[in-house]
Short mmCIF file of C-alpha atoms and ligand atoms in Angstrom, two decimals:
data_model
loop_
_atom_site.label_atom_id
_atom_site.label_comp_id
_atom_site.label_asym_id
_atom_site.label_seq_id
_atom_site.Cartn_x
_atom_site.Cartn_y
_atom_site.Cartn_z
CA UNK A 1197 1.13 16.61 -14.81
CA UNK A 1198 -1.90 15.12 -15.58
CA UNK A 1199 -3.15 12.30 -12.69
CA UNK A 1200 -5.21 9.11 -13.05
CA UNK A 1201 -5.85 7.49 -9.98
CA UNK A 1202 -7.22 3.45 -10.33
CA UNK A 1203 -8.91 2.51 -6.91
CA UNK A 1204 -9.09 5.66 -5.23
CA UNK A 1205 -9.72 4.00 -1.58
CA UNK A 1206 -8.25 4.11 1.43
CA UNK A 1207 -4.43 5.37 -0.16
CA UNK A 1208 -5.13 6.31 -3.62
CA UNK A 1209 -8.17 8.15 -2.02
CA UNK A 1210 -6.02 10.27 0.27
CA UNK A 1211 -3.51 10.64 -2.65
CA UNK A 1212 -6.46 12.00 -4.97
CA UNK A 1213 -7.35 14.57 -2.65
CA UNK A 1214 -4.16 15.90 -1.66
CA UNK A 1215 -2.93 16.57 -5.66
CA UNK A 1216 -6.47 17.47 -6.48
CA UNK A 1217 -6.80 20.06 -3.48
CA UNK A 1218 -2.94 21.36 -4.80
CA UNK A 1219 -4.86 22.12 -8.59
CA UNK A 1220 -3.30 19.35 -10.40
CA UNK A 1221 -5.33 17.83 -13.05
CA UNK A 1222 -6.60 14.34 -11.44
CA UNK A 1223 -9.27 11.69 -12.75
CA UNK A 1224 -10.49 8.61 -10.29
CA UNK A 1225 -11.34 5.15 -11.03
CA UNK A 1226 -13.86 3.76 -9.09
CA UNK A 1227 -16.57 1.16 -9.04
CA UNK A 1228 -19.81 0.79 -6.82
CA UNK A 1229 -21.83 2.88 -4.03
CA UNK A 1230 -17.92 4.45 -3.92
CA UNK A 1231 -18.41 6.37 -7.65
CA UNK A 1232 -21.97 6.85 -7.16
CA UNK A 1233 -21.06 9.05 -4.28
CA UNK A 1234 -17.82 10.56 -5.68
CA UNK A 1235 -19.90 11.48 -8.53
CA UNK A 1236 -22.70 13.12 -6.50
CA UNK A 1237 -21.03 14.92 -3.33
CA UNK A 1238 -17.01 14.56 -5.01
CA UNK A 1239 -14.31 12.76 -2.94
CA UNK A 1240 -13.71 13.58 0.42
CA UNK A 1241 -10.47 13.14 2.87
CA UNK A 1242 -11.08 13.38 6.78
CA UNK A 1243 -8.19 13.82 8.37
CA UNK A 1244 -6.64 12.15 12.03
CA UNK A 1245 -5.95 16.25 12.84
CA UNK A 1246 -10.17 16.93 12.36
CA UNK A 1247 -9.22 18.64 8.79
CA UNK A 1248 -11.86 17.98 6.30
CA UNK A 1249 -11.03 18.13 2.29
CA UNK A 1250 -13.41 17.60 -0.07
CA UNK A 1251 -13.16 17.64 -3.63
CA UNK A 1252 -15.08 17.36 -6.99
CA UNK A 1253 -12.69 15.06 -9.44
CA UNK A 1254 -14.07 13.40 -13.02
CA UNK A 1255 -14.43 9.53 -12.10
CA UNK A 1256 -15.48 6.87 -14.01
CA UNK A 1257 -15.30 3.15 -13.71
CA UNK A 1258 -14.36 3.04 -17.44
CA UNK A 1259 -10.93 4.46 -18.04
CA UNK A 1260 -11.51 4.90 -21.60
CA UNK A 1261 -13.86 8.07 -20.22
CA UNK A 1262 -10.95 9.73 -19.14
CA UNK A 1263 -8.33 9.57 -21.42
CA UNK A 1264 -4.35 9.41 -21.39
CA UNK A 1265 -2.40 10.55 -18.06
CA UNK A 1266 1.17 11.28 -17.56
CA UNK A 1267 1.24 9.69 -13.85
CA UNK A 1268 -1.09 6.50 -13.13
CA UNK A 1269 -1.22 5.67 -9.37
CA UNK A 1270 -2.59 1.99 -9.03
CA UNK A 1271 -4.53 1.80 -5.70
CA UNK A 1272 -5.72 -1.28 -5.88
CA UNK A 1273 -5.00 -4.80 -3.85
CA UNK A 1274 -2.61 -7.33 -5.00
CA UNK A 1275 -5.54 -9.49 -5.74
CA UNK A 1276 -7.14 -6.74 -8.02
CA UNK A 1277 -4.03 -5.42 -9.82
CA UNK A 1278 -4.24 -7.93 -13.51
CA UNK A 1279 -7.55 -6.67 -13.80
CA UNK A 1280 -6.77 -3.08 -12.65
CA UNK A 1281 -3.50 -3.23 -15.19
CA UNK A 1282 -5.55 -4.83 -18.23
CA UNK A 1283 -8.37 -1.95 -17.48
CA UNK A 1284 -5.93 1.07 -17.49
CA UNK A 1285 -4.36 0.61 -20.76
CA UNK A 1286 -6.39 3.52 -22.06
CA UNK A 1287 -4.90 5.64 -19.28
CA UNK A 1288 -1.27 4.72 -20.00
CA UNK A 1289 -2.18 5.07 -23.74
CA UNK A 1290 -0.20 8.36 -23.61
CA UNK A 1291 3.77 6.96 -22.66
CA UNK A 1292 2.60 8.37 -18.87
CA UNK A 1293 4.45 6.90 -16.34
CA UNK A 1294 2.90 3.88 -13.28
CA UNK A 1295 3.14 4.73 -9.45
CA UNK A 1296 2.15 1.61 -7.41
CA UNK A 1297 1.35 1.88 -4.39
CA UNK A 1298 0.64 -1.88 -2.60
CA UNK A 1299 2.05 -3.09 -0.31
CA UNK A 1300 4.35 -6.65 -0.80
CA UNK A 1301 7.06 -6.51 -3.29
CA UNK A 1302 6.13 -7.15 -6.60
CA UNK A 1303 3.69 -4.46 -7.75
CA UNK A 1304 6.58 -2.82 -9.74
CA UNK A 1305 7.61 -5.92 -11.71
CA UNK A 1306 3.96 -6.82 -12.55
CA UNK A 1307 3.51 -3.49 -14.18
CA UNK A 1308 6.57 -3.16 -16.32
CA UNK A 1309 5.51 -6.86 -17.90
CA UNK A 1310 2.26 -5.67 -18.79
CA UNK A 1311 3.14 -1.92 -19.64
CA UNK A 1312 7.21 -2.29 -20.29
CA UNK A 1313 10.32 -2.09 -18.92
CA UNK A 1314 11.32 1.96 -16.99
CA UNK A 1315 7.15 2.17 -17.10
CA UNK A 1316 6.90 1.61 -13.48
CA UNK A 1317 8.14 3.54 -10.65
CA UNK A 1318 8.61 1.61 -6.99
CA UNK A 1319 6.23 3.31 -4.20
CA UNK A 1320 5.62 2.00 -0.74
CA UNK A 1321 2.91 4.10 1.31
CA UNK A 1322 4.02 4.54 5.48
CA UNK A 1323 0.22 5.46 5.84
CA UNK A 1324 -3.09 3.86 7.64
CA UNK A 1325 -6.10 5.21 5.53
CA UNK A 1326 -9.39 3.55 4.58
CA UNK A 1327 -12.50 4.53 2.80
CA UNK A 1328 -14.86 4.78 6.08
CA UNK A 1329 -17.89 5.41 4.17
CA UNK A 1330 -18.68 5.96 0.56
CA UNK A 1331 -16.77 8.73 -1.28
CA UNK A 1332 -14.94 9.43 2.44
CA UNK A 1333 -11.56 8.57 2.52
CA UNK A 1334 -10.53 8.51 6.62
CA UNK A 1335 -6.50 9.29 7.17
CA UNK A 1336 -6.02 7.36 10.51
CA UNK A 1337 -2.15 8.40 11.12
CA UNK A 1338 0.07 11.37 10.88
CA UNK A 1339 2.81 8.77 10.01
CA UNK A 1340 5.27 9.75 7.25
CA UNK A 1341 3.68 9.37 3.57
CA UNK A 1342 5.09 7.86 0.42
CA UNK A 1343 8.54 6.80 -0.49
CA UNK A 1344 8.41 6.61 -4.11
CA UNK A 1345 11.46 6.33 -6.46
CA UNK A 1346 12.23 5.09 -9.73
CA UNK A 1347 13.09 0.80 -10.57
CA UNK A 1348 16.69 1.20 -9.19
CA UNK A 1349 15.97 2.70 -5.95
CA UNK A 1350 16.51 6.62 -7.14
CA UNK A 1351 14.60 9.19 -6.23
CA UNK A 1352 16.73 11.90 -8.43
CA UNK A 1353 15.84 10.40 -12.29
CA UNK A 1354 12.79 11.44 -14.35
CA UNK A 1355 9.92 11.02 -14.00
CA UNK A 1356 10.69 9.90 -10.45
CA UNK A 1357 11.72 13.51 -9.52
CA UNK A 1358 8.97 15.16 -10.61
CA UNK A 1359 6.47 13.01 -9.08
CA UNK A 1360 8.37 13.30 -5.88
CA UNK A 1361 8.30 17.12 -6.02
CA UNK A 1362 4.20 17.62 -7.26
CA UNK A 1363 3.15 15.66 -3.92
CA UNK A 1364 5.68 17.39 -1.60
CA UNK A 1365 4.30 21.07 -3.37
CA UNK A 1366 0.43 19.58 -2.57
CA UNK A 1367 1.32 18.77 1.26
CA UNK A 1368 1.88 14.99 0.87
CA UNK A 1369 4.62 13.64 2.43
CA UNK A 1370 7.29 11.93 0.10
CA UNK A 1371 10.41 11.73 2.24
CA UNK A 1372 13.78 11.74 1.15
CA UNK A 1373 15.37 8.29 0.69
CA UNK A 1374 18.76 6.77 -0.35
CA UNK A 1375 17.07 3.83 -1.68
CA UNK A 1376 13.57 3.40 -2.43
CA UNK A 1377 13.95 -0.35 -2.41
CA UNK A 1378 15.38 -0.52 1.26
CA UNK A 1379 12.15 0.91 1.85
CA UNK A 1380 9.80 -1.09 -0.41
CA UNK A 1381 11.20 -3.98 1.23
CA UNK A 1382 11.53 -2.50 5.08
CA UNK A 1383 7.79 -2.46 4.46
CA UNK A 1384 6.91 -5.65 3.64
CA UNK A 1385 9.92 -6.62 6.85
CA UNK A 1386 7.13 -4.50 9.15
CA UNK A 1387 3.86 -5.61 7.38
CA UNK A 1388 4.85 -9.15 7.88
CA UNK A 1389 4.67 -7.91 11.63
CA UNK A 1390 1.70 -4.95 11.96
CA UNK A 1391 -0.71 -6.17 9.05
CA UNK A 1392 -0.62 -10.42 9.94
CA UNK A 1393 -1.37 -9.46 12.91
CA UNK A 1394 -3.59 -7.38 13.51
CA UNK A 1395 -5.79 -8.86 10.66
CA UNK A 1396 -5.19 -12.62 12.16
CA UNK A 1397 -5.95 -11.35 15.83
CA UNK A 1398 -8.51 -9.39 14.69
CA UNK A 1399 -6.92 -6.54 16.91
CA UNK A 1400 -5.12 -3.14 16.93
CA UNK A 1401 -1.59 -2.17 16.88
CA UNK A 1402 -2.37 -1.07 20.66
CA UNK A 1403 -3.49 -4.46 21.16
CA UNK A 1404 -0.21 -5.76 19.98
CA UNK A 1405 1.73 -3.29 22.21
CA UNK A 1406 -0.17 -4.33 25.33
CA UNK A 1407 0.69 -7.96 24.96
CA UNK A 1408 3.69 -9.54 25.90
CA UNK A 1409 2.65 -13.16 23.77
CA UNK A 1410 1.65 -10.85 20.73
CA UNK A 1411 4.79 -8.82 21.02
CA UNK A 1412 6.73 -12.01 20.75
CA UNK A 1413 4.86 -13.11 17.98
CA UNK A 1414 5.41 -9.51 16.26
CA UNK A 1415 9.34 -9.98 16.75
CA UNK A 1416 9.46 -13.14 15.34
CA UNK A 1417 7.23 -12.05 12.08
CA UNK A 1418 9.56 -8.92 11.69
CA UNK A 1419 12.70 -11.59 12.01
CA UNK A 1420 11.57 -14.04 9.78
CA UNK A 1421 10.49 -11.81 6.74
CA UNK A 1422 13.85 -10.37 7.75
CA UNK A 1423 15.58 -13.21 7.59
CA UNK A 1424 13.56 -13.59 3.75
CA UNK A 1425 14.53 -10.41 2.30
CA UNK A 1426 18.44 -11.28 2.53
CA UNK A 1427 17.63 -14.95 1.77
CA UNK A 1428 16.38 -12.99 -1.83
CA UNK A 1429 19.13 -10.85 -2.15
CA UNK A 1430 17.40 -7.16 -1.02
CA UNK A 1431 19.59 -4.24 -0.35
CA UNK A 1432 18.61 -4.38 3.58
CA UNK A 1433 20.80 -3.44 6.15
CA UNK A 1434 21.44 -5.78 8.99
CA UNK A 1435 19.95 -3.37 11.69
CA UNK A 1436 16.64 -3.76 9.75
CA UNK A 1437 14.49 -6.17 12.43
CA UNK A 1438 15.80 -3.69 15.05
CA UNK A 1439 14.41 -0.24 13.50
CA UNK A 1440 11.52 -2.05 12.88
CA UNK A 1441 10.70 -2.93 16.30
CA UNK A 1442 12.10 -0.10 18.00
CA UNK A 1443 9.62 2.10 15.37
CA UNK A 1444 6.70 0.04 16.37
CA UNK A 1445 6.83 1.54 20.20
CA UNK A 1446 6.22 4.99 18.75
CA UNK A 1447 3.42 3.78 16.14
CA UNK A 1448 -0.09 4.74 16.96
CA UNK A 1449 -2.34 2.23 18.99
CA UNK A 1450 -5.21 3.13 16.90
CA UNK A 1451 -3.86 1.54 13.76
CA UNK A 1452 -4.70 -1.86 12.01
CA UNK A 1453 -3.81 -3.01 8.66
CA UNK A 1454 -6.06 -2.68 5.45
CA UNK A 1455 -6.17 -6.45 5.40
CA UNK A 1456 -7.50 -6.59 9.25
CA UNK A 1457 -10.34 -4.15 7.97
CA UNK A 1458 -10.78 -6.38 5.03
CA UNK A 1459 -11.36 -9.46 7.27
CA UNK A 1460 -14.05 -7.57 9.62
CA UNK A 1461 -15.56 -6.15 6.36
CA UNK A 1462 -15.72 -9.66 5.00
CA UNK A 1463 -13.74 -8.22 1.99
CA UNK A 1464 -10.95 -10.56 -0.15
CA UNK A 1465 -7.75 -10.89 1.49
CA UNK A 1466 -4.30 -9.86 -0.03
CA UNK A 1467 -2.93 -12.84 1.58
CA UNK A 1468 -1.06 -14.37 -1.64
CA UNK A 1469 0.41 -10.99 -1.75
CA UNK A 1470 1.72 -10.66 1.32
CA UNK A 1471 2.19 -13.51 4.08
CA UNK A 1472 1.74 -15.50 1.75
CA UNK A 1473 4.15 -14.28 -0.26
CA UNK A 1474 7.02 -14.00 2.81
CA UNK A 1475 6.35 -17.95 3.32
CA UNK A 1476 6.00 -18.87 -0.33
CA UNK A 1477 10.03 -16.96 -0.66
CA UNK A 1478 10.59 -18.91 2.67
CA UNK A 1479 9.83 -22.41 1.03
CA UNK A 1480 11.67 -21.51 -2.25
CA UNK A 1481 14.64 -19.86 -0.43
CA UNK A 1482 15.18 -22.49 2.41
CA UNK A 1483 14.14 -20.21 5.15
CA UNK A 1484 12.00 -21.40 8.07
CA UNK A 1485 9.17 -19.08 8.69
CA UNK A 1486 7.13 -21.40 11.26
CA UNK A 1487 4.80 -17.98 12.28
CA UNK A 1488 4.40 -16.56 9.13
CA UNK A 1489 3.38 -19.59 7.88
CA UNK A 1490 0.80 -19.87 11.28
CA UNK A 1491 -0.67 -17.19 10.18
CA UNK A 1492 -1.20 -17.79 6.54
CA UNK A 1493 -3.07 -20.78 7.84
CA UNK A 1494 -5.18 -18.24 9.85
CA UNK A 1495 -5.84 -16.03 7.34
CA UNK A 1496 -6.24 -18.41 4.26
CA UNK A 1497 -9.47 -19.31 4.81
CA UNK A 1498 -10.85 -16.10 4.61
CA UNK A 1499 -9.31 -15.31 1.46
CA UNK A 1500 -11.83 -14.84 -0.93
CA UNK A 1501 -13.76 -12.71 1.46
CA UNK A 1502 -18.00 -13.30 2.42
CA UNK A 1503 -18.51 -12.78 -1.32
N1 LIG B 940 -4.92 1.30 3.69
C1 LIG B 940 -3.74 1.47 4.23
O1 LIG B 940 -3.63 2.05 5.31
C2 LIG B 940 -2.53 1.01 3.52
C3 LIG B 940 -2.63 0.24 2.38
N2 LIG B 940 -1.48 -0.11 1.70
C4 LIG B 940 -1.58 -0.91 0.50
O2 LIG B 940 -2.15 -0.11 -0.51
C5 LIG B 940 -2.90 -0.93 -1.40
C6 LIG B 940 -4.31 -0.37 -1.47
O3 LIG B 940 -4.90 -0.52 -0.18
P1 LIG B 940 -6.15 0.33 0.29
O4 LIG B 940 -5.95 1.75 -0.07
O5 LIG B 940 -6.37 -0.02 1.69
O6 LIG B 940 -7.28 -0.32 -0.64
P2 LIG B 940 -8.84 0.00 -0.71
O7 LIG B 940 -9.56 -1.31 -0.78
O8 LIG B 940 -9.24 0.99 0.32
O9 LIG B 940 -8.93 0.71 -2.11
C7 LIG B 940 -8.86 0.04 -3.33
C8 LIG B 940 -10.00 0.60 -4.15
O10 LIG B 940 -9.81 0.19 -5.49
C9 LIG B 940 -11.07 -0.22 -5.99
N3 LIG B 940 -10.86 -1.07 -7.14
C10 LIG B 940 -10.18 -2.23 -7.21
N4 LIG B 940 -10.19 -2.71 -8.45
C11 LIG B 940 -10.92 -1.84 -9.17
C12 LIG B 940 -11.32 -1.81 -10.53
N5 LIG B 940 -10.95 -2.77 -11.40
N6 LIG B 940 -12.09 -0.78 -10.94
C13 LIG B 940 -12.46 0.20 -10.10
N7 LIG B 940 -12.11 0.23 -8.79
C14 LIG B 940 -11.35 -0.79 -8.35
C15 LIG B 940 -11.69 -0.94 -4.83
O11 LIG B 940 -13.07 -1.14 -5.04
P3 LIG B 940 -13.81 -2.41 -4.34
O12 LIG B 940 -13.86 -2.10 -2.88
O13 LIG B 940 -15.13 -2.42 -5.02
O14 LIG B 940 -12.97 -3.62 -4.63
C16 LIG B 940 -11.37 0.07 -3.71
O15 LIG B 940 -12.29 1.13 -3.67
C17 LIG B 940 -2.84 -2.34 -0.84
O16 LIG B 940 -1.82 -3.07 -1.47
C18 LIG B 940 -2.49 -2.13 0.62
O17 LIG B 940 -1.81 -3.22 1.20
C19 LIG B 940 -0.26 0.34 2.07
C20 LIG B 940 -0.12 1.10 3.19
C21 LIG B 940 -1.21 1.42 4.04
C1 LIG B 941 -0.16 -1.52 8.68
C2 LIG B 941 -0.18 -0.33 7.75
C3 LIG B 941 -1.28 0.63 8.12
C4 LIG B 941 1.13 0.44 7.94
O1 LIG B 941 1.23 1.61 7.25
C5 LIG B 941 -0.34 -0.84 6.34
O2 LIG B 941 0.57 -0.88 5.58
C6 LIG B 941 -1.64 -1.43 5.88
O3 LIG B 941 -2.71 -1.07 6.39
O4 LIG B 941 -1.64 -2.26 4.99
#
């Protein structure tokens, strides 16, 4: 199966190297000092366990330079995806087949309006990677990879299947799941918590941990984008908030969200596409989300980055 990768940082990065590493036939799109050093010393994954991969990939930031794929992984940010989509036409040229892998909800629904209806799979990534200098991607967990399935939730259709069983054969986690929404949206339940904030407090998931006022602001995030998700209709089972917060005691201290390393970098926020989005559903819905809507007024600000 031939693999395009747009934005190969901190997740498509690691995703890259894995299927490349494996032989499968992968391109990158990239932009900046990133290429330049793809292009010179290839793309490289360091590992939380010490391993070091480094591989040599064609990358481009034109798609039209490398041609028609059967499995496009968008890597970008929700702020970056209408460009990313209008750019990648070339590479979906073929009838190949979208993998998002943002965070938030909507990725999957953006891409079948631009590209069509069944042309987008759902993926959620339970992973903490960043690109820590260019063409190195850093893996900063051993947490448990991507749940990808197809619109519906199934993991046992076409293309979904296949997909599913080319990262498992290259050593990248794609666990088994009854319903790849309950995930997508479990996600955004425990992003609402982890990635507000550790981005607004400018802090750790340790940091969190260690805190009894953060911890109470982490349970009522978690509740409230909870209390969200059913407001919308998801498939989520009422014992949600709980598994959320009782997997939070075993996550690694060392973690912070892509969006809290986006704010130190001085990078655009996703905040639109995220907490913004859980108090945006809030308003519309009827459902009062007094800290996620805190910390949108936090983070806000700093959404269109130091430029
Ligand atoms: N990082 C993580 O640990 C996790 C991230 N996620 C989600 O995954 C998604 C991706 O996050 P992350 O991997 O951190 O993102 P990164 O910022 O590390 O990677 C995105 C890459 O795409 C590049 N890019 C964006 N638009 C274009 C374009 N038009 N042409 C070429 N390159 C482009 C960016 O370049 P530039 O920097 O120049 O903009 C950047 O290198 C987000 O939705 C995030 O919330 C989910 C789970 C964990
Ligand atoms: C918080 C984290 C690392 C969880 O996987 C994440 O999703 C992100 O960085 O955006």
């Amino acid at each position: 199966m031939k693999v395009a990768v747009v934005g190969a940082g901190g997740i498509g990065g690691y995703l890259a190297v894995r299927l490349a590493a494996a032989g499968n036939p992968v391109s990158v799109v990239a932009r900046g000092a990133h290429l330049d050093a793809i292009r010179a010393r290839g793309l490289t994954l360091e590992e939380h366990s010490g391993k070091v991969t480094t591989v040599q990939v064609p990358a481009s930031a034109d798609p039209g330079d490398l041609g028609p794929a059967d499995l496009v992984i968008f890597g970008v940010k929700g702020h970056q995806l209408d460009d990313a989509m209008e750019m990648a036409r070339p590479l979906m040229a073929g009838g190949g087949v979208a993998l998002p892998i943002l965070n938030g909800v909507t990725a999957t629904p953006r891409l079948e309006a631009v590209f069509g209806e069944g042309r987008a799979l759902i993926g959620t990534a339970q992973i903490s990677a960043e690109i820590v200098r260019p063409g190195v991607i850093g893996r900063l967990d051993s947490e448990t990879g991507l749940v990808l399935g197809d619109r519906d939730g199934r993991q046992d259709t076409e293309p979904a299947a296949s997909v599913r069983a080319m990262l498992l054969a290259a050593g990248a986690p794609a666990p088994e799941s009854d319903d790849v929404r309950v995930d997508l949206w479990r996600k955004m339940i425990a992003w609402n918590g982890t990635g507000t904030l550790t981005a607004a407090a400018r802090c750790h998931v340790g940091d969190v941990q260690a805190s009894p006022e953060l911890r109470r602001l982490y349970e009522a995030l978690v509740r409230e984008a909870y209390a969200v998700a059913v407001a919308a209709g998801a498939p989520v089972p009422a014992d949600t908030p709980d598994k959320v917060l009782a997997r939070f005691e075993g996550m690694s201290g060392a973690i912070r969200s892509s969006m809290a390393a986006d704010l130190e970098a001085g990078r655009a926020l996703e905040v639109d596409h995220m907490t913004g989005a859980v108090a945006r559903m809030g308003r519309e819905l009827g459902v009062p989300v007094p800290a996620t809507e805190a910390m949108c007024a936090v983070l806000v600000p700093h959404r269109d980055g130091r430029g």
